[in-house]
């Protein structure tokens, strides 16, 4: 099941990544474009800091202070200063998130937002929905997503189906890649370090006349990372380290054909191979060999933007996404592995318009048609969904703001679902306290696997009568400036889930049914300090309580406590130092194969440091230390996280 374009792109990647890359990505620059390709504000908001603007919260670039939603924005400048190379590492610092990865880079990665399930997160890259229809629960695997070509990451917490539709039951994570502007430039970086890590990336970007372009290539190889805990190894079985090889090529093209009409195009292809120690039997028993997990993702989106009159902006778009996964194991010289392949694809056609009703009042509206398909052994099924939405953004006064949306989806399989979200924000005069809050609903339709996939050998059968999972959530909080250098804040959140899909066991068979109910609640708080013009820091604390209301038990892999601390210091004009501390409290988990269904994972604390030195206009030297104190930890249980590691490299830029 190989797409012709995918084959060509794999050849390009193989040639591009055979040796050190020639190009790399510079820091993001201000652009005036429309979502979902937007990576900065447009219009009169251009002077606002990129980190103070959100696109995901409303669908168009909006100052964070004008929406009550809880959103975190990570810019490319921050990620480059921290030298974060993979998206899972970047997301670790976001409040309210637990990132679970089976080992190091390349290991299967899930993200839990505010206690929701890992498949309750809507994920978009440049406006393309990338939740994987080839997986049993339609969750996105973050393992092969690298950061070098990203302009920004936005994490939107709480039910968001009122704007985003299916799957946004717990939140949305949106990735925007960089766009070219200005004179042509080429940059490159190479990096090496522990665990036989070799990392290269490159980029050519710029604009000429009506055209702008950005083409990047990234390659990450990590050949010797131990991920199997020593205590699990039987006598005589050697430790087989994990091997990761991730290649990505991405292109973003644009043409401003007139003052009122623009074309955009995005193409992204990733190819990853991950080998880890094979296991056999039940309970789990490590084998002397390794399994292979091979994934390819192909993403494409085209857009036409039309502004026939000032204040009326239209976007017509079309998406295509395909996911090709192969699993083979164990890989050993004496046996021929039987690979299992899973193929999923999604197409979407959409329209979105926004019209300025009056100063400070914007109406956003749109419609979408989406179709998805899964193909694997014994299964080839498809389903579709048609949805429409409307949203009002209103600056009631210069201190009172409201964002409210409503959406209806008609699914070909189960019928209709109506969702909403309301998010007000108000800045108190005098104290400048910002009060914010939101309330909304979410839904997640059953996956094609849950509906139709049978395993007759295990007497397990799909259930075409499943209904969507649903959520209702709200939050409320404040942000308080203390002078010009300190900002503090806290937010309480709560989300209730119903109709959760779980496995039910009957005398002669088993199947999925809508019986689950759960609740998650807690608080996020932070202190942000600018100690001097060259030194700033932020600390976030999240407390999360979860409960399975049927089994009356705490949900798995949801730590009660999480602390993240980030700091940036520029002691010299050419030198930038960063430090990050991530502390995860204890949580309930199962062992590697869940033969022990509930045990206590003690949690862990990681400290990472980085240094960037601008040697000249064209050369930057950098180095970092991950897991400074060599913390031994497992998240999830049964998979060893990376220990102390040192990396270094150089970044070159041509103008």
XYZ file of C-alpha atoms in Angstrom:
655
model
C 0.000 0.000 0.000
C 2.477 2.555 -1.211
C 1.409 5.903 -2.627
C 3.429 6.891 -5.777
C 4.231 10.336 -4.401
C 5.267 8.732 -1.118
C 7.774 6.521 -2.964
C 9.303 9.528 -4.693
C 9.552 11.462 -1.456
C 11.216 8.539 0.313
C 13.869 8.562 -2.403
C 14.411 12.294 -1.900
C 14.750 11.772 1.838
C 17.210 8.948 1.420
C 19.453 11.126 -0.741
C 19.022 14.217 1.446
C 19.842 12.432 4.682
C 22.687 10.205 3.514
C 25.186 12.766 4.827
C 25.158 16.079 6.680
C 22.328 18.320 5.522
C 23.073 21.512 3.644
C 20.207 23.635 4.898
C 18.515 24.566 8.191
C 15.712 26.686 9.541
C 16.119 30.241 10.824
C 13.995 31.777 13.531
C 10.407 32.727 12.737
C 9.650 36.151 11.306
C 6.517 38.298 11.297
C 4.109 37.584 8.458
C 0.607 38.805 7.724
C -1.297 35.723 6.617
C -4.523 33.958 7.476
C -5.087 30.842 9.545
C -4.503 27.955 9.326
C -1.263 28.888 7.583
C -0.855 31.848 9.912
C 2.119 31.788 12.222
C 1.847 35.412 13.419
C -0.814 38.094 13.839
C -2.171 39.968 10.878
C -3.398 43.505 10.480
C -3.077 45.965 13.356
C -1.988 43.268 15.817
C 1.449 42.848 14.270
C 3.204 44.675 17.098
C 2.021 42.103 19.667
C 4.511 39.425 20.714
C 4.105 36.094 18.909
C 3.743 34.304 22.258
C 0.811 36.606 23.110
C -1.169 35.665 19.991
C -3.237 32.513 19.523
C -4.731 31.211 16.293
C -6.108 27.924 17.622
C -8.283 29.472 20.341
C -10.554 31.279 17.869
C -9.557 30.208 14.346
C -8.001 33.586 13.490
C -5.022 35.412 15.061
C -6.270 36.833 18.368
C -4.465 38.275 21.395
C -4.549 35.709 24.205
C -5.915 38.397 26.540
C -9.064 38.588 24.413
C -10.135 34.982 24.902
C -11.014 33.079 28.058
C -9.568 29.794 26.782
C -6.494 28.229 28.360
C -3.820 28.160 25.661
C -0.037 27.770 25.676
C 2.062 29.019 22.748
C 5.598 27.751 22.103
C 7.433 29.784 19.454
C 10.308 28.616 17.270
C 12.626 31.105 18.993
C 11.986 29.400 22.343
C 12.375 25.886 20.930
C 15.622 26.836 19.200
C 17.011 28.424 22.353
C 16.148 25.274 24.328
C 17.478 23.065 21.492
C 14.367 20.904 21.655
C 14.552 18.576 18.647
C 11.376 16.495 18.991
C 7.792 17.529 19.655
C 7.363 15.151 22.638
C 10.298 16.880 24.361
C 8.798 20.288 23.584
C 5.381 19.373 24.994
C 6.849 18.186 28.310
C 6.985 21.783 29.572
C 3.314 22.590 28.855
C 1.044 22.723 31.944
C -1.761 20.196 32.118
C -0.022 17.679 29.824
C 1.479 14.254 30.506
C 3.674 12.997 27.660
C 4.071 9.201 27.620
C 6.761 7.763 25.308
C 8.013 4.185 25.045
C 11.704 5.016 25.338
C 13.471 7.817 23.483
C 12.934 9.543 20.149
C 10.871 7.343 17.835
C 9.078 5.411 20.569
C 5.286 5.492 20.428
C 4.157 8.734 22.078
C 0.809 9.673 23.588
C -0.284 12.962 25.166
C -2.875 13.287 27.936
C -4.462 16.760 28.398
C -6.029 17.605 31.761
C -6.655 13.966 32.572
C -8.442 13.083 29.316
C -7.584 10.022 27.272
C -4.707 10.224 24.810
C -7.158 9.791 21.908
C -9.229 12.776 23.090
C -6.750 15.254 21.599
C -7.377 16.836 18.199
C -4.049 17.325 16.372
C -3.525 19.577 13.359
C -0.472 20.423 11.254
C -0.980 23.526 9.089
C -4.730 23.036 9.376
C -4.587 19.341 8.384
C -6.262 16.899 10.783
C -3.695 14.211 11.554
C -5.522 11.957 14.014
C -4.687 8.565 12.521
C -7.664 6.553 11.165
C -5.454 3.460 10.832
C -5.098 3.060 14.613
C -7.707 1.345 16.816
C -8.565 4.563 18.717
C -7.642 7.257 16.128
C -4.919 8.708 18.379
C -2.017 10.604 16.841
C 1.453 9.200 17.489
C 3.732 12.193 18.138
C 6.916 10.101 17.907
C 8.064 11.112 14.425
C 7.268 14.826 14.646
C 10.415 16.999 14.735
C 10.567 20.715 15.581
C 13.064 22.274 13.191
C 10.519 23.481 10.611
C 7.877 24.556 13.136
C 6.999 28.213 13.529
C 4.826 27.652 16.597
C 3.026 25.068 18.696
C -0.297 25.917 20.321
C -1.859 23.758 23.029
C -5.529 24.530 23.630
C -6.964 22.856 26.742
C -10.601 21.917 27.384
C -13.383 20.580 25.089
C -13.136 22.334 21.700
C -15.610 20.571 19.401
C -17.672 23.766 19.032
C -15.022 24.956 16.574
C -13.021 21.824 15.724
C -15.631 19.075 15.633
C -14.742 15.418 16.147
C -11.937 14.266 18.478
C -11.515 17.630 20.274
C -13.047 16.170 23.428
C -10.164 17.176 25.709
C -8.198 19.757 23.746
C -6.390 20.692 20.544
C -2.685 20.740 19.688
C -1.898 22.786 16.588
C 1.435 22.917 14.736
C 2.268 25.617 12.189
C 5.324 25.346 9.933
C 7.491 28.257 8.822
C 6.814 30.336 5.751
C 9.401 32.019 3.559
C 9.825 35.774 3.303
C 12.424 38.329 2.292
C 15.637 37.604 0.380
C 16.595 34.002 -0.282
C 18.506 32.407 2.567
C 19.852 28.976 3.353
C 20.723 27.627 6.774
C 22.012 24.299 8.060
C 22.789 22.610 11.332
C 24.498 19.388 12.384
C 24.485 17.900 15.849
C 25.844 14.801 17.536
C 25.986 13.289 20.978
C 25.201 10.428 23.312
C 23.444 7.213 22.268
C 25.091 7.513 18.833
C 22.843 10.434 17.955
C 23.257 12.241 14.639
C 20.892 15.085 13.862
C 20.863 17.286 10.766
C 18.449 19.796 9.324
C 18.280 22.351 6.567
C 16.078 24.933 4.954
C 15.871 27.216 1.941
C 13.356 30.035 2.199
C 12.529 33.463 0.860
C 10.197 35.398 -1.397
C 10.481 36.786 -4.895
C 7.808 38.987 -6.404
C 4.421 37.450 -5.752
C 5.896 34.090 -4.641
C 7.165 32.894 -1.261
C 8.674 29.508 -0.497
C 10.113 27.399 2.280
C 11.617 23.925 1.838
C 13.159 22.043 4.742
C 14.693 18.633 5.365
C 15.235 17.067 8.790
C 16.957 13.858 9.853
C 17.305 12.387 13.333
C 19.126 9.131 13.990
C 19.628 7.600 17.432
C 21.245 4.183 17.205
C 22.005 2.972 20.746
C 19.407 3.962 23.347
C 18.628 1.386 26.068
C 14.848 1.298 26.665
C 14.340 -2.132 28.283
C 14.863 -2.018 32.073
C 17.610 -4.401 33.160
C 15.377 -6.029 35.773
C 13.097 -7.344 33.030
C 15.854 -9.207 31.165
C 15.883 -12.995 31.666
C 19.234 -14.628 32.353
C 21.217 -14.960 29.149
C 19.143 -12.517 27.106
C 21.273 -9.558 25.965
C 20.072 -5.968 26.113
C 19.119 -4.787 22.627
C 19.179 -1.005 22.367
C 16.532 0.900 20.431
C 17.279 2.314 17.003
C 15.497 5.391 15.607
C 15.707 6.923 12.145
C 13.305 9.788 11.337
C 13.358 11.727 8.072
C 11.045 14.616 7.212
C 10.712 16.911 4.219
C 8.241 19.798 4.283
C 7.346 22.484 1.782
C 5.232 25.606 2.151
C 4.528 27.656 -0.979
C 2.470 30.791 -1.531
C 1.486 33.132 -4.334
C -0.071 36.580 -3.749
C -1.758 36.850 -7.143
C -3.466 40.161 -6.341
C -4.320 42.397 -3.420
C -7.422 40.292 -2.832
C -6.423 36.751 -3.876
C -3.739 34.367 -2.582
C -2.865 30.687 -3.038
C -1.160 28.512 -0.396
C 0.169 24.962 -0.560
C 1.686 22.671 2.069
C 3.343 19.286 1.534
C 4.857 17.278 4.368
C 6.246 13.747 4.326
C 7.767 11.791 7.201
C 9.410 8.389 7.152
C 10.451 6.768 10.407
C 11.832 3.408 11.454
C 11.981 2.325 15.093
C 13.448 -0.933 16.369
C 13.164 -1.976 19.993
C 13.648 -5.172 21.975
C 11.111 -7.813 20.996
C 8.952 -9.504 23.572
C 7.139 -12.807 23.707
C 4.727 -14.662 25.918
C 2.396 -13.474 28.641
C 3.537 -12.144 30.994
C 6.049 -10.145 28.978
C 9.433 -11.750 28.364
C 12.182 -9.842 26.476
C 13.664 -11.783 23.546
C 17.195 -11.537 22.115
C 15.789 -9.870 18.990
C 14.096 -6.633 17.945
C 10.750 -5.558 16.481
C 10.396 -3.065 13.631
C 7.827 -0.269 13.584
C 7.909 1.614 10.298
C 5.674 4.635 9.615
C 5.122 7.011 6.737
C 2.899 10.088 6.837
C 1.963 12.136 3.782
C 0.138 15.438 4.356
C -1.039 17.920 1.736
C -3.207 21.031 1.858
C -4.099 23.617 -0.726
C -5.842 26.902 -0.001
C -7.306 29.808 -1.913
C -7.772 33.034 0.061
C -10.128 35.667 -1.284
C -10.940 39.067 0.232
C -13.463 40.605 -2.172
C -14.051 43.625 0.070
C -12.196 44.901 3.149
C -13.352 43.082 6.275
C -14.630 39.969 4.458
C -12.061 37.178 4.215
C -12.692 33.740 2.674
C -10.613 30.556 2.638
C -11.363 27.550 0.418
C -9.259 24.519 1.315
C -8.648 20.855 0.522
C -6.653 18.351 2.614
C -5.235 14.901 2.028
C -3.538 12.839 4.718
C -2.346 9.243 4.590
C -0.801 7.042 7.270
C 1.067 3.866 6.366
C 2.260 1.718 9.274
C 4.116 -1.593 9.243
C 4.936 -3.827 12.188
C 7.297 -6.794 11.892
C 8.866 -8.839 14.621
C 10.901 -10.360 15.940
C 13.770 -9.526 13.587
C 16.412 -12.249 13.883
C 18.642 -14.077 11.420
C 16.810 -17.408 11.790
C 13.232 -16.383 11.135
C 11.325 -14.471 8.484
C 9.020 -11.967 10.191
C 5.458 -11.648 8.946
C 4.736 -7.942 8.625
C 1.350 -6.472 9.456
C 0.388 -3.311 7.613
C -2.177 -0.660 8.481
C -3.184 2.055 6.039
C -5.439 5.007 6.780
C -6.319 8.082 4.771
C -8.446 11.177 5.186
C -9.684 13.786 2.719
C -11.354 17.059 3.635
C -12.880 19.946 1.729
C -13.634 23.061 3.730
C -14.735 26.655 3.547
C -14.180 29.303 6.196
C -15.184 32.946 6.133
C -14.798 35.795 8.558
C -16.541 39.123 8.308
C -16.074 42.284 10.352
C -19.594 43.101 11.529
C -18.520 46.264 13.349
C -15.330 47.481 15.009
C -14.368 44.812 17.536
C -16.956 42.273 16.328
C -15.960 39.421 14.012
C -18.198 36.623 12.753
C -16.424 33.412 11.732
C -18.353 30.679 9.904
C -17.632 27.649 7.790
C -18.452 24.157 6.571
C -16.460 20.941 6.076
C -16.828 17.555 4.435
C -14.445 14.862 5.636
C -14.022 11.200 4.659
C -11.695 8.650 6.235
C -10.751 5.060 5.420
C -8.874 2.180 7.023
C -7.305 -0.762 5.228
C -5.639 -3.698 6.945
C -5.886 -7.481 6.976
C -9.565 -8.399 6.701
C -10.822 -4.812 6.895
C -11.429 -2.081 4.327
C -14.060 0.372 5.533
C -14.818 4.084 5.277
C -16.944 6.722 6.983
C -17.688 10.409 6.441
C -18.814 13.522 8.264
C -20.318 16.860 7.226
C -20.114 19.794 9.636
C -20.870 23.483 9.869
C -19.985 26.071 12.507
C -20.300 29.730 13.462
C -18.340 31.798 15.960
C -18.694 35.341 17.258
C -15.718 37.277 18.595
C -16.746 40.449 20.359
C -14.799 43.209 22.063
C -17.731 44.425 24.139
C -15.547 47.180 25.598
C -11.801 47.711 25.619
C -11.740 45.471 28.739
C -14.519 42.926 28.120
C -14.233 40.222 25.446
C -16.330 37.238 24.413
C -15.752 34.296 22.081
C -18.720 31.968 21.494
C -19.168 29.236 18.909
C -21.598 26.473 17.965
C -21.234 23.570 15.555
C -23.333 20.745 14.134
C -21.864 17.568 12.663
C -23.761 14.929 10.679
C -21.864 11.648 10.677
C -22.696 9.051 8.032
C -22.569 6.271 10.632
C -24.230 7.562 13.821
C -26.109 10.763 12.914
C -25.859 14.272 14.317
C -23.984 15.977 17.153
C -24.241 19.616 18.246
C -21.472 21.176 20.338
C -20.598 24.639 21.636
C -18.026 26.712 23.493
C -18.249 30.097 25.278
C -15.104 31.843 26.542
C -15.358 35.311 28.126
C -12.502 37.447 29.442
C -12.544 40.682 31.460
C -9.750 42.976 32.673
C -10.557 44.766 35.923
C -9.716 48.483 35.968
C -7.260 49.597 38.594
C -5.720 46.219 39.491
C -5.541 45.062 35.819
C -6.622 41.601 36.968
C -7.743 39.484 34.028
C -10.677 37.185 34.792
C -11.195 34.392 32.285
C -13.245 31.283 31.846
C -14.834 28.933 29.386
C -17.505 26.259 29.100
C -17.899 23.832 26.232
C -18.691 20.381 24.965
C -16.825 17.806 22.929
C -17.509 14.571 21.093
C -15.476 11.757 19.616
C -17.131 9.380 17.141
C -16.201 5.688 17.301
C -13.304 4.722 15.078
C -13.537 2.518 12.014
C -11.654 -0.168 13.930
C -14.077 -0.021 16.868
C -17.042 -0.178 14.508
C -15.965 -2.882 12.088
C -12.745 -4.700 13.027
C -13.207 -8.344 14.078
C -10.744 -10.758 15.673
C -12.580 -14.081 15.309
C -9.694 -16.064 16.802
C -10.187 -14.161 20.063
C -13.998 -14.053 19.729
C -13.864 -10.242 19.590
C -16.117 -8.364 17.167
C -16.637 -4.752 16.135
C -19.823 -2.969 17.115
C -21.458 -0.835 14.376
C -24.023 0.452 16.906
C -21.517 2.453 18.974
C -22.342 6.076 19.783
C -19.907 8.992 20.143
C -18.018 9.620 23.356
C -18.978 12.988 24.858
C -17.528 15.554 27.236
C -18.708 18.651 29.091
C -16.062 20.893 30.594
C -15.539 24.277 32.147
C -12.721 26.296 33.651
C -12.268 29.646 35.345
C -9.342 31.623 36.616
C -7.394 34.845 36.782
C -4.088 36.439 35.797
C -2.650 39.207 37.961
C 0.294 41.451 37.065
C 2.445 42.467 40.036
C 4.294 45.465 38.735
C 5.875 45.310 35.304
C 8.016 42.207 35.841
C 5.788 39.631 37.555
C 2.622 37.881 36.381
C 0.787 35.231 38.415
C -2.307 33.233 37.617
C -4.419 30.184 38.395
C -7.219 28.275 36.661
C -9.616 25.633 37.972
C -10.852 23.089 35.424
C -13.301 20.207 35.351
C -14.398 17.843 32.587
C -17.017 15.094 32.704
C -17.022 12.239 30.200
C -19.841 9.907 29.274
C -20.526 7.139 26.767
C -16.828 6.208 26.884
C -16.106 3.189 24.715
C -14.865 0.164 26.671
C -14.592 -3.575 26.096
C -17.450 -5.698 27.443
C -17.082 -9.443 27.971
C -19.982 -11.844 27.402
C -20.137 -15.644 27.781
C -19.277 -16.395 24.137
C -17.695 -13.196 22.800
C -16.455 -9.682 23.603
C -17.049 -6.314 21.938
C -16.912 -2.559 22.513
C -19.834 -0.801 24.210
C -20.646 2.740 25.450
C -20.557 2.234 29.224
C -17.690 4.367 30.523
C -18.051 7.474 32.687
C -15.217 9.529 34.144
C -14.404 12.911 35.617
C -11.179 14.926 35.692
C -10.675 18.129 37.666
C -7.854 20.181 39.083
C -5.984 23.453 38.842
C -3.183 25.029 36.840
C -1.166 27.874 38.354
C 1.915 29.808 37.281
C 4.356 32.558 38.172
C 6.182 34.368 35.361
C 9.061 36.671 36.292
C 11.323 38.938 34.307
C 14.080 39.391 36.883
C 16.202 41.613 34.646
C 16.213 42.564 30.984
C 18.432 39.527 30.359
C 16.952 36.955 32.792
C 13.403 35.590 32.853
C 11.748 32.503 34.311
C 8.378 30.809 34.596
C 7.135 28.046 36.879
C 3.894 26.106 36.294
C 2.164 23.726 38.678
C -0.708 21.425 37.684
C -2.827 19.375 40.065
C -5.035 16.792 38.352
C -7.535 14.411 39.933
C -9.191 11.735 37.789
C -11.781 9.074 38.523
C -13.313 6.212 36.606
C -16.885 6.574 37.881
C -17.814 2.996 36.964
C -14.848 1.201 38.546
C -14.396 3.952 41.182
C -10.647 4.059 40.483
C -8.052 6.636 39.493
C -7.351 6.691 35.759
C -4.028 5.323 34.523
C -1.059 7.516 33.562
C -2.526 10.736 34.982
C -0.056 12.108 37.545
C -1.661 14.073 40.369
C 1.172 16.630 40.451
C 3.310 18.205 37.750
C 5.813 21.080 38.011
C 7.663 22.680 35.113
C 10.248 25.437 35.432
C 11.828 27.210 32.476
C 14.426 29.959 32.471
C 16.310 31.980 29.856
C 19.429 34.036 30.614
C 21.469 36.172 28.237
C 24.585 37.058 30.278
C 26.397 38.291 27.145
C 24.954 39.726 23.931
C 26.049 36.662 21.963
C 25.369 33.995 24.619
C 21.974 32.544 25.596
C 21.538 29.949 28.354
C 18.338 28.050 29.122
C 17.299 25.664 31.855
C 14.234 23.435 32.146
C 13.007 21.351 35.070
C 10.148 18.864 34.639
C 8.863 17.066 37.738
C 6.138 14.435 37.403
C 4.551 13.045 40.568
C 3.577 9.438 41.151
C 0.787 7.885 39.075
C -1.053 4.621 38.584
C 0.033 2.453 35.660
C 0.149 -1.142 34.484
C 3.327 -3.054 33.783
C 4.681 -3.457 30.246
C 2.061 -5.983 29.107
C -0.574 -5.165 31.745
C -0.352 -8.625 33.305
C -0.301 -6.440 36.434
C -3.119 -4.018 35.743
C -2.461 -1.471 38.504
C 0.791 -0.469 40.155
C 2.355 2.764 41.398
C 4.908 4.532 39.251
C 7.027 6.769 41.547
C 7.357 9.644 39.063
C 10.557 11.468 38.177
C 12.340 14.826 37.824
C 14.383 15.905 34.800
C 16.735 18.881 34.465
C 17.919 20.037 31.020
C 20.421 22.794 30.191
C 21.404 24.431 26.903
C 23.829 27.081 25.629
C 23.807 28.973 22.310
C 26.741 31.170 21.287
C 26.562 33.400 18.204
C 30.126 33.192 16.882
C 29.444 35.404 13.862
C 26.590 36.538 11.629
C 26.691 33.181 9.877
C 27.783 30.758 12.615
C 26.182 29.718 15.906
C 27.679 27.108 18.236
C 25.403 25.227 20.618
C 25.465 22.487 23.242
C 23.036 20.981 25.709
C 22.743 18.484 28.529
C 19.579 16.432 28.893
C 18.702 14.724 32.195
C 21.557 16.432 34.021
C 21.292 14.257 37.146
C 20.897 10.984 35.222
C 17.432 10.297 36.626
C 16.324 6.700 35.984
C 12.645 6.735 35.192
C 9.934 4.885 33.300
C 6.988 6.592 31.600
C 5.197 4.375 30.748
C 6.144 1.633 33.190
C 8.327 -0.998 31.549
C 10.142 1.405 29.204
C 13.316 3.111 30.383
C 13.604 6.839 29.670
C 16.880 8.330 28.370
C 19.553 8.967 30.992
C 22.225 11.681 31.060
C 23.086 12.826 27.542
C 25.328 15.539 26.103
C 24.931 16.988 22.605
C 26.641 19.694 20.582
C 26.720 21.143 17.107
C 26.894 24.130 14.777
C 24.324 26.132 12.822
C 25.317 27.988 9.625
C 23.362 30.705 7.843
C 23.858 32.267 4.437
C 22.196 35.491 3.286
